[in-house]
Amino acid sequence: MTALFGKSKNLMQMQTWYGMTAVIEIHNRFFHRAGFGKVLIPHPPAVNWLLRFGMANDPYLKLSAIHEFGHLQILPFIAVYTLGVVGWMFSAHKESVVGVIALLVGIHATWEILAELYVRLSTGSLYSFYYKGLSVIPRTIFWSLAAAISVGGWMMALR
């Protein structure tokens, strides 16, 4: 992953595997922006905050940037997955407002899982090194909750 720093020292541009330039801005532990070009989606980094709870600032920022980039790297897969699942739901006449919302929340949880798996694969042994001495509880909460929400979305969709 090559980072080209723009106007702000926190603004990074990275090339995705499918040719688009991803832009990530990590302001601090409470505000991130990510997207393409000038279209950046501001959001609170709830998952990054939970996963990296207690981590020193430098590794926190590094892993958070990789996590945000991971979202953009796997965007085509999530888009196809979302269209396929929602298309199936409507073609099978299983749609309901609650079911659609639950499925979309479940898809987002799946996207978070995949983005963090991208971080894990991208950093190799550094991932474990960064977490050395930190409590496993926040990561256990993330992985358990994200998996439950992901599966729960399917359970609601299949009702």
PDB file of N, CA and C in Angstrom, residues 1-102:
ATOM      1  N   MET A   1       0.850  -1.164   0.000  1.00  0.00           N
ATOM      2  CA  MET A   1       0.000   0.000   0.000  1.00  0.00           C
ATOM      3  C   MET A   1       0.897   1.228   0.000  1.00  0.00           C
ATOM      4  N   THR A   2       0.724   2.054  -0.986  1.00  0.00           N
ATOM      5  CA  THR A   2       1.505   3.283  -1.084  1.00  0.00           C
ATOM      6  C   THR A   2       0.612   4.446  -0.719  1.00  0.00           C
ATOM      7  N   ALA A   3       1.072   5.259   0.186  1.00  0.00           N
ATOM      8  CA  ALA A   3       0.301   6.426   0.593  1.00  0.00           C
ATOM      9  C   ALA A   3       0.957   7.675   0.024  1.00  0.00           C
ATOM     10  N   LEU A   4       0.164   8.476  -0.641  1.00  0.00           N
ATOM     11  CA  LEU A   4       0.626   9.766  -1.133  1.00  0.00           C
ATOM     12  C   LEU A   4      -0.089  10.820  -0.309  1.00  0.00           C
ATOM     13  N   PHE A   5       0.645  11.604   0.416  1.00  0.00           N
ATOM     14  CA  PHE A   5       0.019  12.566   1.293  1.00  0.00           C
ATOM     15  C   PHE A   5      -0.312  13.830   0.533  1.00  0.00           C
ATOM     16  N   GLY A   6      -1.543  14.291   0.708  1.00  0.00           N
ATOM     17  CA  GLY A   6      -2.020  15.487   0.026  1.00  0.00           C
ATOM     18  C   GLY A   6      -1.771  16.732   0.856  1.00  0.00           C
ATOM     19  N   LYS A   7      -2.708  17.669   0.782  1.00  0.00           N
ATOM     20  CA  LYS A   7      -2.580  18.944   1.476  1.00  0.00           C
ATOM     21  C   LYS A   7      -2.445  18.749   2.988  1.00  0.00           C
ATOM     22  N   SER A   8      -3.263  17.906   3.533  1.00  0.00           N
ATOM     23  CA  SER A   8      -3.226  17.635   4.968  1.00  0.00           C
ATOM     24  C   SER A   8      -2.321  16.443   5.220  1.00  0.00           C
ATOM     25  N   LYS A   9      -1.589  16.477   6.322  1.00  0.00           N
ATOM     26  CA  LYS A   9      -0.735  15.328   6.623  1.00  0.00           C
ATOM     27  C   LYS A   9      -1.566  14.085   6.919  1.00  0.00           C
ATOM     28  N   ASN A  10      -2.862  14.273   7.195  1.00  0.00           N
ATOM     29  CA  ASN A  10      -3.747  13.159   7.485  1.00  0.00           C
ATOM     30  C   ASN A  10      -4.487  12.654   6.252  1.00  0.00           C
ATOM     31  N   LEU A  11      -4.309  13.294   5.113  1.00  0.00           N
ATOM     32  CA  LEU A  11      -5.000  12.922   3.889  1.00  0.00           C
ATOM     33  C   LEU A  11      -4.109  11.973   3.087  1.00  0.00           C
ATOM     34  N   MET A  12      -4.615  10.772   2.823  1.00  0.00           N
ATOM     35  CA  MET A  12      -3.851   9.777   2.083  1.00  0.00           C
ATOM     36  C   MET A  12      -4.617   9.381   0.831  1.00  0.00           C
ATOM     37  N   GLN A  13      -3.883   9.193  -0.244  1.00  0.00           N
ATOM     38  CA  GLN A  13      -4.461   8.699  -1.488  1.00  0.00           C
ATOM     39  C   GLN A  13      -3.776   7.388  -1.815  1.00  0.00           C
ATOM     40  N   MET A  14      -4.592   6.372  -2.094  1.00  0.00           N
ATOM     41  CA  MET A  14      -4.050   5.047  -2.405  1.00  0.00           C
ATOM     42  C   MET A  14      -4.819   4.446  -3.568  1.00  0.00           C
ATOM     43  N   GLN A  15      -4.099   3.743  -4.384  1.00  0.00           N
ATOM     44  CA  GLN A  15      -4.680   3.114  -5.570  1.00  0.00           C
ATOM     45  C   GLN A  15      -5.320   1.785  -5.191  1.00  0.00           C
ATOM     46  N   THR A  16      -6.582   1.586  -5.586  1.00  0.00           N
ATOM     47  CA  THR A  16      -7.247   0.307  -5.355  1.00  0.00           C
ATOM     48  C   THR A  16      -6.845  -0.667  -6.450  1.00  0.00           C
ATOM     49  N   TRP A  17      -7.114  -1.928  -6.237  1.00  0.00           N
ATOM     50  CA  TRP A  17      -6.776  -2.962  -7.217  1.00  0.00           C
ATOM     51  C   TRP A  17      -7.589  -2.793  -8.497  1.00  0.00           C
ATOM     52  N   TYR A  18      -8.730  -2.112  -8.424  1.00  0.00           N
ATOM     53  CA  TYR A  18      -9.575  -1.934  -9.609  1.00  0.00           C
ATOM     54  C   TYR A  18      -9.375  -0.564 -10.256  1.00  0.00           C
ATOM     55  N   GLY A  19      -8.301   0.151  -9.857  1.00  0.00           N
ATOM     56  CA  GLY A  19      -7.876   1.348 -10.580  1.00  0.00           C
ATOM     57  C   GLY A  19      -8.343   2.686 -10.063  1.00  0.00           C
ATOM     58  N   MET A  20      -9.221   2.717  -9.071  1.00  0.00           N
ATOM     59  CA  MET A  20      -9.669   4.006  -8.549  1.00  0.00           C
ATOM     60  C   MET A  20      -8.734   4.478  -7.438  1.00  0.00           C
ATOM     61  N   THR A  21      -8.627   5.781  -7.295  1.00  0.00           N
ATOM     62  CA  THR A  21      -7.801   6.347  -6.237  1.00  0.00           C
ATOM     63  C   THR A  21      -8.664   6.597  -5.009  1.00  0.00           C
ATOM     64  N   ALA A  22      -8.383   5.838  -3.958  1.00  0.00           N
ATOM     65  CA  ALA A  22      -9.101   5.988  -2.694  1.00  0.00           C
ATOM     66  C   ALA A  22      -8.474   7.131  -1.914  1.00  0.00           C
ATOM     67  N   VAL A  23      -9.308   7.893  -1.236  1.00  0.00           N
ATOM     68  CA  VAL A  23      -8.844   8.996  -0.410  1.00  0.00           C
ATOM     69  C   VAL A  23      -9.330   8.737   1.013  1.00  0.00           C
ATOM     70  N   ILE A  24      -8.390   8.799   1.944  1.00  0.00           N
ATOM     71  CA  ILE A  24      -8.700   8.536   3.343  1.00  0.00           C
ATOM     72  C   ILE A  24      -8.141   9.680   4.170  1.00  0.00           C
ATOM     73  N   GLU A  25      -8.949  10.153   5.087  1.00  0.00           N
ATOM     74  CA  GLU A  25      -8.506  11.211   5.982  1.00  0.00           C
ATOM     75  C   GLU A  25      -8.829  10.781   7.413  1.00  0.00           C
ATOM     76  N   ILE A  26      -7.776  10.601   8.182  1.00  0.00           N
ATOM     77  CA  ILE A  26      -7.919  10.232   9.582  1.00  0.00           C
ATOM     78  C   ILE A  26      -7.612  11.482  10.402  1.00  0.00           C
ATOM     79  N   HIS A  27      -8.648  12.146  10.883  1.00  0.00           N
ATOM     80  CA  HIS A  27      -8.440  13.369  11.664  1.00  0.00           C
ATOM     81  C   HIS A  27      -7.910  13.044  13.055  1.00  0.00           C
ATOM     82  N   ASN A  28      -8.587  12.113  13.703  1.00  0.00           N
ATOM     83  CA  ASN A  28      -8.251  11.732  15.070  1.00  0.00           C
ATOM     84  C   ASN A  28      -9.010  10.440  15.388  1.00  0.00           C
ATOM     85  N   ARG A  29      -9.126  10.101  16.622  1.00  0.00           N
ATOM     86  CA  ARG A  29      -9.813   8.868  17.012  1.00  0.00           C
ATOM     87  C   ARG A  29     -11.333   8.991  16.948  1.00  0.00           C
ATOM     88  N   PHE A  30     -11.832  10.174  16.625  1.00  0.00           N
ATOM     89  CA  PHE A  30     -13.271  10.397  16.660  1.00  0.00           C
ATOM     90  C   PHE A  30     -13.889  10.800  15.324  1.00  0.00           C
ATOM     91  N   PHE A  31     -13.054  11.001  14.299  1.00  0.00           N
ATOM     92  CA  PHE A  31     -13.599  11.454  13.021  1.00  0.00           C
ATOM     93  C   PHE A  31     -12.697  11.016  11.876  1.00  0.00           C
ATOM     94  N   HIS A  32     -13.302  10.315  10.923  1.00  0.00           N
ATOM     95  CA  HIS A  32     -12.600   9.887   9.707  1.00  0.00           C
ATOM     96  C   HIS A  32     -13.444  10.267   8.502  1.00  0.00           C
ATOM     97  N   ARG A  33     -12.774  10.333   7.351  1.00  0.00           N
ATOM     98  CA  ARG A  33     -13.475  10.489   6.072  1.00  0.00           C
ATOM     99  C   ARG A  33     -12.812   9.550   5.084  1.00  0.00           C
ATOM    100  N   ALA A  34     -13.625   8.938   4.227  1.00  0.00           N
ATOM    101  CA  ALA A  34     -13.074   8.035   3.221  1.00  0.00           C
ATOM    102  C   ALA A  34     -13.973   8.060   1.989  1.00  0.00           C
ATOM    103  N   GLY A  35     -13.342   7.872   0.830  1.00  0.00           N
ATOM    104  CA  GLY A  35     -14.102   7.841  -0.407  1.00  0.00           C
ATOM    105  C   GLY A  35     -13.191   7.922  -1.607  1.00  0.00           C
ATOM    106  N   PHE A  36     -13.723   8.495  -2.672  1.00  0.00           N
ATOM    107  CA  PHE A  36     -12.988   8.620  -3.923  1.00  0.00           C
ATOM    108  C   PHE A  36     -13.036  10.073  -4.379  1.00  0.00           C
ATOM    109  N   GLY A  37     -11.871  10.596  -4.783  1.00  0.00           N
ATOM    110  CA  GLY A  37     -11.807  11.978  -5.258  1.00  0.00           C
ATOM    111  C   GLY A  37     -12.210  12.953  -4.167  1.00  0.00           C
ATOM    112  N   LYS A  38     -13.177  13.806  -4.502  1.00  0.00           N
ATOM    113  CA  LYS A  38     -13.656  14.792  -3.536  1.00  0.00           C
ATOM    114  C   LYS A  38     -14.875  14.304  -2.765  1.00  0.00           C
ATOM    115  N   VAL A  39     -15.361  13.109  -3.102  1.00  0.00           N
ATOM    116  CA  VAL A  39     -16.530  12.549  -2.421  1.00  0.00           C
ATOM    117  C   VAL A  39     -16.042  11.694  -1.254  1.00  0.00           C
ATOM    118  N   LEU A  40     -15.959  12.331  -0.095  1.00  0.00           N
ATOM    119  CA  LEU A  40     -15.493  11.653   1.108  1.00  0.00           C
ATOM    120  C   LEU A  40     -16.645  11.567   2.097  1.00  0.00           C
ATOM    121  N   ILE A  41     -16.878  10.387   2.614  1.00  0.00           N
ATOM    122  CA  ILE A  41     -17.970  10.180   3.558  1.00  0.00           C
ATOM    123  C   ILE A  41     -17.428  10.344   4.980  1.00  0.00           C
ATOM    124  N   PRO A  42     -17.919  11.367   5.688  1.00  0.00           N
ATOM    125  CA  PRO A  42     -17.480  11.549   7.075  1.00  0.00           C
ATOM    126  C   PRO A  42     -18.202  10.546   7.973  1.00  0.00           C
ATOM    127  N   HIS A  43     -17.499  10.017   8.946  1.00  0.00           N
ATOM    128  CA  HIS A  43     -18.116   9.064   9.855  1.00  0.00           C
ATOM    129  C   HIS A  43     -17.312   8.931  11.149  1.00  0.00           C
ATOM    130  N   PRO A  44     -18.020   8.588  12.213  1.00  0.00           N
ATOM    131  CA  PRO A  44     -17.294   8.289  13.443  1.00  0.00           C
ATOM    132  C   PRO A  44     -16.692   6.889  13.299  1.00  0.00           C
ATOM    133  N   PRO A  45     -15.455   6.714  13.665  1.00  0.00           N
ATOM    134  CA  PRO A  45     -14.803   5.410  13.473  1.00  0.00           C
ATOM    135  C   PRO A  45     -15.091   4.448  14.629  1.00  0.00           C
ATOM    136  N   ALA A  46     -16.357   4.065  14.786  1.00  0.00           N
ATOM    137  CA  ALA A  46     -16.757   3.228  15.920  1.00  0.00           C
ATOM    138  C   ALA A  46     -16.008   1.893  15.947  1.00  0.00           C
ATOM    139  N   VAL A  47     -15.885   1.244  14.803  1.00  0.00           N
ATOM    140  CA  VAL A  47     -15.210  -0.054  14.752  1.00  0.00           C
ATOM    141  C   VAL A  47     -13.722   0.112  15.052  1.00  0.00           C
ATOM    142  N   ASN A  48     -13.088   1.098  14.438  1.00  0.00           N
ATOM    143  CA  ASN A  48     -11.670   1.349  14.725  1.00  0.00           C
ATOM    144  C   ASN A  48     -11.463   1.675  16.197  1.00  0.00           C
ATOM    145  N   TRP A  49     -12.356   2.480  16.762  1.00  0.00           N
ATOM    146  CA  TRP A  49     -12.236   2.837  18.174  1.00  0.00           C
ATOM    147  C   TRP A  49     -12.308   1.584  19.056  1.00  0.00           C
ATOM    148  N   LEU A  50     -13.278   0.723  18.784  1.00  0.00           N
ATOM    149  CA  LEU A  50     -13.429  -0.489  19.596  1.00  0.00           C
ATOM    150  C   LEU A  50     -12.253  -1.445  19.399  1.00  0.00           C
ATOM    151  N   LEU A  51     -11.916  -1.739  18.163  1.00  0.00           N
ATOM    152  CA  LEU A  51     -10.841  -2.698  17.885  1.00  0.00           C
ATOM    153  C   LEU A  51      -9.496  -2.255  18.433  1.00  0.00           C
ATOM    154  N   ARG A  52      -9.240  -0.967  18.423  1.00  0.00           N
ATOM    155  CA  ARG A  52      -7.916  -0.468  18.795  1.00  0.00           C
ATOM    156  C   ARG A  52      -7.916   0.253  20.142  1.00  0.00           C
ATOM    157  N   PHE A  53      -8.895  -0.095  20.971  1.00  0.00           N
ATOM    158  CA  PHE A  53      -9.030   0.521  22.294  1.00  0.00           C
ATOM    159  C   PHE A  53      -7.756   0.303  23.113  1.00  0.00           C
ATOM    160  N   GLY A  54      -7.179   1.394  23.591  1.00  0.00           N
ATOM    161  CA  GLY A  54      -5.973   1.321  24.402  1.00  0.00           C
ATOM    162  C   GLY A  54      -4.669   1.319  23.616  1.00  0.00           C
ATOM    163  N   MET A  55      -4.762   1.340  22.302  1.00  0.00           N
ATOM    164  CA  MET A  55      -3.563   1.288  21.454  1.00  0.00           C
ATOM    165  C   MET A  55      -2.911   2.668  21.375  1.00  0.00           C
ATOM    166  N   ALA A  56      -1.604   2.689  21.282  1.00  0.00           N
ATOM    167  CA  ALA A  56      -0.867   3.943  21.105  1.00  0.00           C
ATOM    168  C   ALA A  56      -1.312   4.630  19.810  1.00  0.00           C
ATOM    169  N   ASN A  57      -1.107   5.926  19.731  1.00  0.00           N
ATOM    170  CA  ASN A  57      -1.629   6.727  18.623  1.00  0.00           C
ATOM    171  C   ASN A  57      -1.086   6.322  17.245  1.00  0.00           C
ATOM    172  N   ASP A  58       0.221   6.140  17.110  1.00  0.00           N
ATOM    173  CA  ASP A  58       0.789   5.818  15.793  1.00  0.00           C
ATOM    174  C   ASP A  58       0.248   4.519  15.208  1.00  0.00           C
ATOM    175  N   PRO A  59       0.277   3.393  15.955  1.00  0.00           N
ATOM    176  CA  PRO A  59      -0.298   2.182  15.374  1.00  0.00           C
ATOM    177  C   PRO A  59      -1.808   2.283  15.172  1.00  0.00           C
ATOM    178  N   TYR A  60      -2.484   3.020  16.064  1.00  0.00           N
ATOM    179  CA  TYR A  60      -3.921   3.226  15.897  1.00  0.00           C
ATOM    180  C   TYR A  60      -4.211   3.888  14.548  1.00  0.00           C
ATOM    181  N   LEU A  61      -3.494   4.971  14.275  1.00  0.00           N
ATOM    182  CA  LEU A  61      -3.719   5.705  13.025  1.00  0.00           C
ATOM    183  C   LEU A  61      -3.362   4.858  11.811  1.00  0.00           C
ATOM    184  N   LYS A  62      -2.272   4.104  11.897  1.00  0.00           N
ATOM    185  CA  LYS A  62      -1.849   3.257  10.785  1.00  0.00           C
ATOM    186  C   LYS A  62      -2.888   2.168  10.493  1.00  0.00           C
ATOM    187  N   LEU A  63      -3.309   1.452  11.531  1.00  0.00           N
ATOM    188  CA  LEU A  63      -4.286   0.383  11.331  1.00  0.00           C
ATOM    189  C   LEU A  63      -5.641   0.934  10.911  1.00  0.00           C
ATOM    190  N   SER A  64      -6.012   2.093  11.425  1.00  0.00           N
ATOM    191  CA  SER A  64      -7.275   2.719  11.025  1.00  0.00           C
ATOM    192  C   SER A  64      -7.269   3.095   9.552  1.00  0.00           C
ATOM    193  N   ALA A  65      -6.155   3.638   9.078  1.00  0.00           N
ATOM    194  CA  ALA A  65      -6.051   3.998   7.656  1.00  0.00           C
ATOM    195  C   ALA A  65      -6.152   2.746   6.788  1.00  0.00           C
ATOM    196  N   ILE A  66      -5.497   1.683   7.190  1.00  0.00           N
ATOM    197  CA  ILE A  66      -5.568   0.434   6.418  1.00  0.00           C
ATOM    198  C   ILE A  66      -6.991  -0.115   6.442  1.00  0.00           C
ATOM    199  N   HIS A  67      -7.656  -0.016   7.585  1.00  0.00           N
ATOM    200  CA  HIS A  67      -9.044  -0.483   7.699  1.00  0.00           C
ATOM    201  C   HIS A  67      -9.954   0.295   6.742  1.00  0.00           C
ATOM    202  N   GLU A  68      -9.810   1.616   6.743  1.00  0.00           N
ATOM    203  CA  GLU A  68     -10.626   2.437   5.837  1.00  0.00           C
ATOM    204  C   GLU A  68     -10.328   2.098   4.380  1.00  0.00           C
ATOM    205  N   PHE A  69      -9.052   1.921   4.062  1.00  0.00           N
ATOM    206  CA  PHE A  69      -8.672   1.533   2.704  1.00  0.00           C
ATOM    207  C   PHE A  69      -9.252   0.150   2.375  1.00  0.00           C
ATOM    208  N   GLY A  70      -9.270  -0.731   3.355  1.00  0.00           N
ATOM    209  CA  GLY A  70      -9.847  -2.062   3.163  1.00  0.00           C
ATOM    210  C   GLY A  70     -11.302  -1.990   2.733  1.00  0.00           C
ATOM    211  N   HIS A  71     -12.056  -1.062   3.335  1.00  0.00           N
ATOM    212  CA  HIS A  71     -13.449  -0.879   2.920  1.00  0.00           C
ATOM    213  C   HIS A  71     -13.534  -0.566   1.428  1.00  0.00           C
ATOM    214  N   LEU A  72     -12.648   0.314   0.971  1.00  0.00           N
ATOM    215  CA  LEU A  72     -12.688   0.738  -0.428  1.00  0.00           C
ATOM    216  C   LEU A  72     -12.123  -0.333  -1.362  1.00  0.00           C
ATOM    217  N   GLN A  73     -11.175  -1.123  -0.879  1.00  0.00           N
ATOM    218  CA  GLN A  73     -10.625  -2.219  -1.692  1.00  0.00           C
ATOM    219  C   GLN A  73     -11.678  -3.291  -1.963  1.00  0.00           C
ATOM    220  N   ILE A  74     -12.517  -3.579  -0.981  1.00  0.00           N
ATOM    221  CA  ILE A  74     -13.494  -4.660  -1.159  1.00  0.00           C
ATOM    222  C   ILE A  74     -14.865  -4.149  -1.584  1.00  0.00           C
ATOM    223  N   LEU A  75     -14.969  -2.851  -1.848  1.00  0.00           N
ATOM    224  CA  LEU A  75     -16.247  -2.259  -2.262  1.00  0.00           C
ATOM    225  C   LEU A  75     -16.912  -2.987  -3.432  1.00  0.00           C
ATOM    226  N   PRO A  76     -16.194  -3.357  -4.497  1.00  0.00           N
ATOM    227  CA  PRO A  76     -16.878  -4.062  -5.595  1.00  0.00           C
ATOM    228  C   PRO A  76     -17.519  -5.383  -5.140  1.00  0.00           C
ATOM    229  N   PHE A  77     -16.850  -6.111  -4.255  1.00  0.00           N
ATOM    230  CA  PHE A  77     -17.403  -7.375  -3.774  1.00  0.00           C
ATOM    231  C   PHE A  77     -18.655  -7.140  -2.930  1.00  0.00           C
ATOM    232  N   ILE A  78     -18.605  -6.131  -2.071  1.00  0.00           N
ATOM    233  CA  ILE A  78     -19.759  -5.813  -1.220  1.00  0.00           C
ATOM    234  C   ILE A  78     -20.919  -5.318  -2.078  1.00  0.00           C
ATOM    235  N   ALA A  79     -20.620  -4.547  -3.111  1.00  0.00           N
ATOM    236  CA  ALA A  79     -21.683  -4.046  -3.997  1.00  0.00           C
ATOM    237  C   ALA A  79     -22.383  -5.210  -4.703  1.00  0.00           C
ATOM    238  N   VAL A  80     -21.607  -6.143  -5.239  1.00  0.00           N
ATOM    239  CA  VAL A  80     -22.193  -7.314  -5.911  1.00  0.00           C
ATOM    240  C   VAL A  80     -22.981  -8.158  -4.910  1.00  0.00           C
ATOM    241  N   TYR A  81     -22.409  -8.384  -3.747  1.00  0.00           N
ATOM    242  CA  TYR A  81     -23.069  -9.147  -2.682  1.00  0.00           C
ATOM    243  C   TYR A  81     -24.394  -8.490  -2.297  1.00  0.00           C
ATOM    244  N   THR A  82     -24.370  -7.175  -2.097  1.00  0.00           N
ATOM    245  CA  THR A  82     -25.576  -6.449  -1.700  1.00  0.00           C
ATOM    246  C   THR A  82     -26.643  -6.532  -2.784  1.00  0.00           C
ATOM    247  N   LEU A  83     -26.260  -6.276  -4.024  1.00  0.00           N
ATOM    248  CA  LEU A  83     -27.234  -6.345  -5.115  1.00  0.00           C
ATOM    249  C   LEU A  83     -27.809  -7.754  -5.256  1.00  0.00           C
ATOM    250  N   GLY A  84     -26.945  -8.754  -5.131  1.00  0.00           N
ATOM    251  CA  GLY A  84     -27.408 -10.135  -5.229  1.00  0.00           C
ATOM    252  C   GLY A  84     -28.364 -10.519  -4.120  1.00  0.00           C
ATOM    253  N   VAL A  85     -28.024 -10.176  -2.905  1.00  0.00           N
ATOM    254  CA  VAL A  85     -28.850 -10.537  -1.750  1.00  0.00           C
ATOM    255  C   VAL A  85     -30.176  -9.779  -1.755  1.00  0.00           C
ATOM    256  N   VAL A  86     -30.121  -8.478  -2.007  1.00  0.00           N
ATOM    257  CA  VAL A  86     -31.350  -7.699  -2.048  1.00  0.00           C
ATOM    258  C   VAL A  86     -32.210  -8.131  -3.237  1.00  0.00           C
ATOM    259  N   GLY A  87     -31.572  -8.400  -4.374  1.00  0.00           N
ATOM    260  CA  GLY A  87     -32.319  -8.913  -5.531  1.00  0.00           C
ATOM    261  C   GLY A  87     -33.003 -10.232  -5.225  1.00  0.00           C
ATOM    262  N   TRP A  88     -32.273 -11.143  -4.561  1.00  0.00           N
ATOM    263  CA  TRP A  88     -32.877 -12.420  -4.168  1.00  0.00           C
ATOM    264  C   TRP A  88     -34.060 -12.201  -3.240  1.00  0.00           C
ATOM    265  N   MET A  89     -33.872 -11.307  -2.274  1.00  0.00           N
ATOM    266  CA  MET A  89     -34.921 -11.056  -1.278  1.00  0.00           C
ATOM    267  C   MET A  89     -36.208 -10.597  -1.947  1.00  0.00           C
ATOM    268  N   PHE A  90     -36.079  -9.690  -2.914  1.00  0.00           N
ATOM    269  CA  PHE A  90     -37.272  -9.192  -3.591  1.00  0.00           C
ATOM    270  C   PHE A  90     -37.848 -10.216  -4.569  1.00  0.00           C
ATOM    271  N   SER A  91     -36.995 -10.975  -5.236  1.00  0.00           N
ATOM    272  CA  SER A  91     -37.509 -11.982  -6.168  1.00  0.00           C
ATOM    273  C   SER A  91     -38.182 -13.134  -5.437  1.00  0.00           C
ATOM    274  N   ALA A  92     -37.775 -13.404  -4.214  1.00  0.00           N
ATOM    275  CA  ALA A  92     -38.378 -14.475  -3.416  1.00  0.00           C
ATOM    276  C   ALA A  92     -39.579 -13.955  -2.617  1.00  0.00           C
ATOM    277  N   HIS A  93     -39.892 -12.676  -2.793  1.00  0.00           N
ATOM    278  CA  HIS A  93     -41.015 -12.039  -2.096  1.00  0.00           C
ATOM    279  C   HIS A  93     -40.899 -12.184  -0.582  1.00  0.00           C
ATOM    280  N   LYS A  94     -39.701 -12.026  -0.081  1.00  0.00           N
ATOM    281  CA  LYS A  94     -39.464 -12.107   1.359  1.00  0.00           C
ATOM    282  C   LYS A  94     -39.195 -10.729   1.953  1.00  0.00           C
ATOM    283  N   GLU A  95     -39.487  -9.685   1.166  1.00  0.00           N
ATOM    284  CA  GLU A  95     -39.154  -8.357   1.639  1.00  0.00           C
ATOM    285  C   GLU A  95     -40.159  -7.855   2.677  1.00  0.00           C
ATOM    286  N   SER A  96     -39.629  -7.202   3.646  1.00  0.00           N
ATOM    287  CA  SER A  96     -40.389  -6.452   4.633  1.00  0.00           C
ATOM    288  C   SER A  96     -39.459  -5.325   5.058  1.00  0.00           C
ATOM    289  N   VAL A  97     -40.011  -4.287   5.606  1.00  0.00           N
ATOM    290  CA  VAL A  97     -39.178  -3.158   6.007  1.00  0.00           C
ATOM    291  C   VAL A  97     -38.136  -3.621   7.033  1.00  0.00           C
ATOM    292  N   VAL A  98     -38.576  -4.372   8.027  1.00  0.00           N
ATOM    293  CA  VAL A  98     -37.661  -4.854   9.061  1.00  0.00           C
ATOM    294  C   VAL A  98     -36.624  -5.792   8.447  1.00  0.00           C
ATOM    295  N   GLY A  99     -37.053  -6.678   7.548  1.00  0.00           N
ATOM    296  CA  GLY A  99     -36.128  -7.615   6.910  1.00  0.00           C
ATOM    297  C   GLY A  99     -35.072  -6.915   6.073  1.00  0.00           C
ATOM    298  N   VAL A 100     -35.483  -5.912   5.303  1.00  0.00           N
ATOM    299  CA  VAL A 100     -34.536  -5.175   4.461  1.00  0.00           C
ATOM    300  C   VAL A 100     -33.540  -4.412   5.335  1.00  0.00           C
ATOM    301  N   ILE A 101     -34.031  -3.748   6.373  1.00  0.00           N
ATOM    302  CA  ILE A 101     -33.134  -3.010   7.266  1.00  0.00           C
ATOM    303  C   ILE A 101     -32.166  -3.969   7.950  1.00  0.00           C
ATOM    304  N   ALA A 102     -32.683  -5.087   8.461  1.00  0.00           N
ATOM    305  CA  ALA A 102     -31.821  -6.068   9.134  1.00  0.00           C
ATOM    306  C   ALA A 102     -30.768  -6.612   8.174  1.00  0.00           C
TER     307      ALA A 102
END
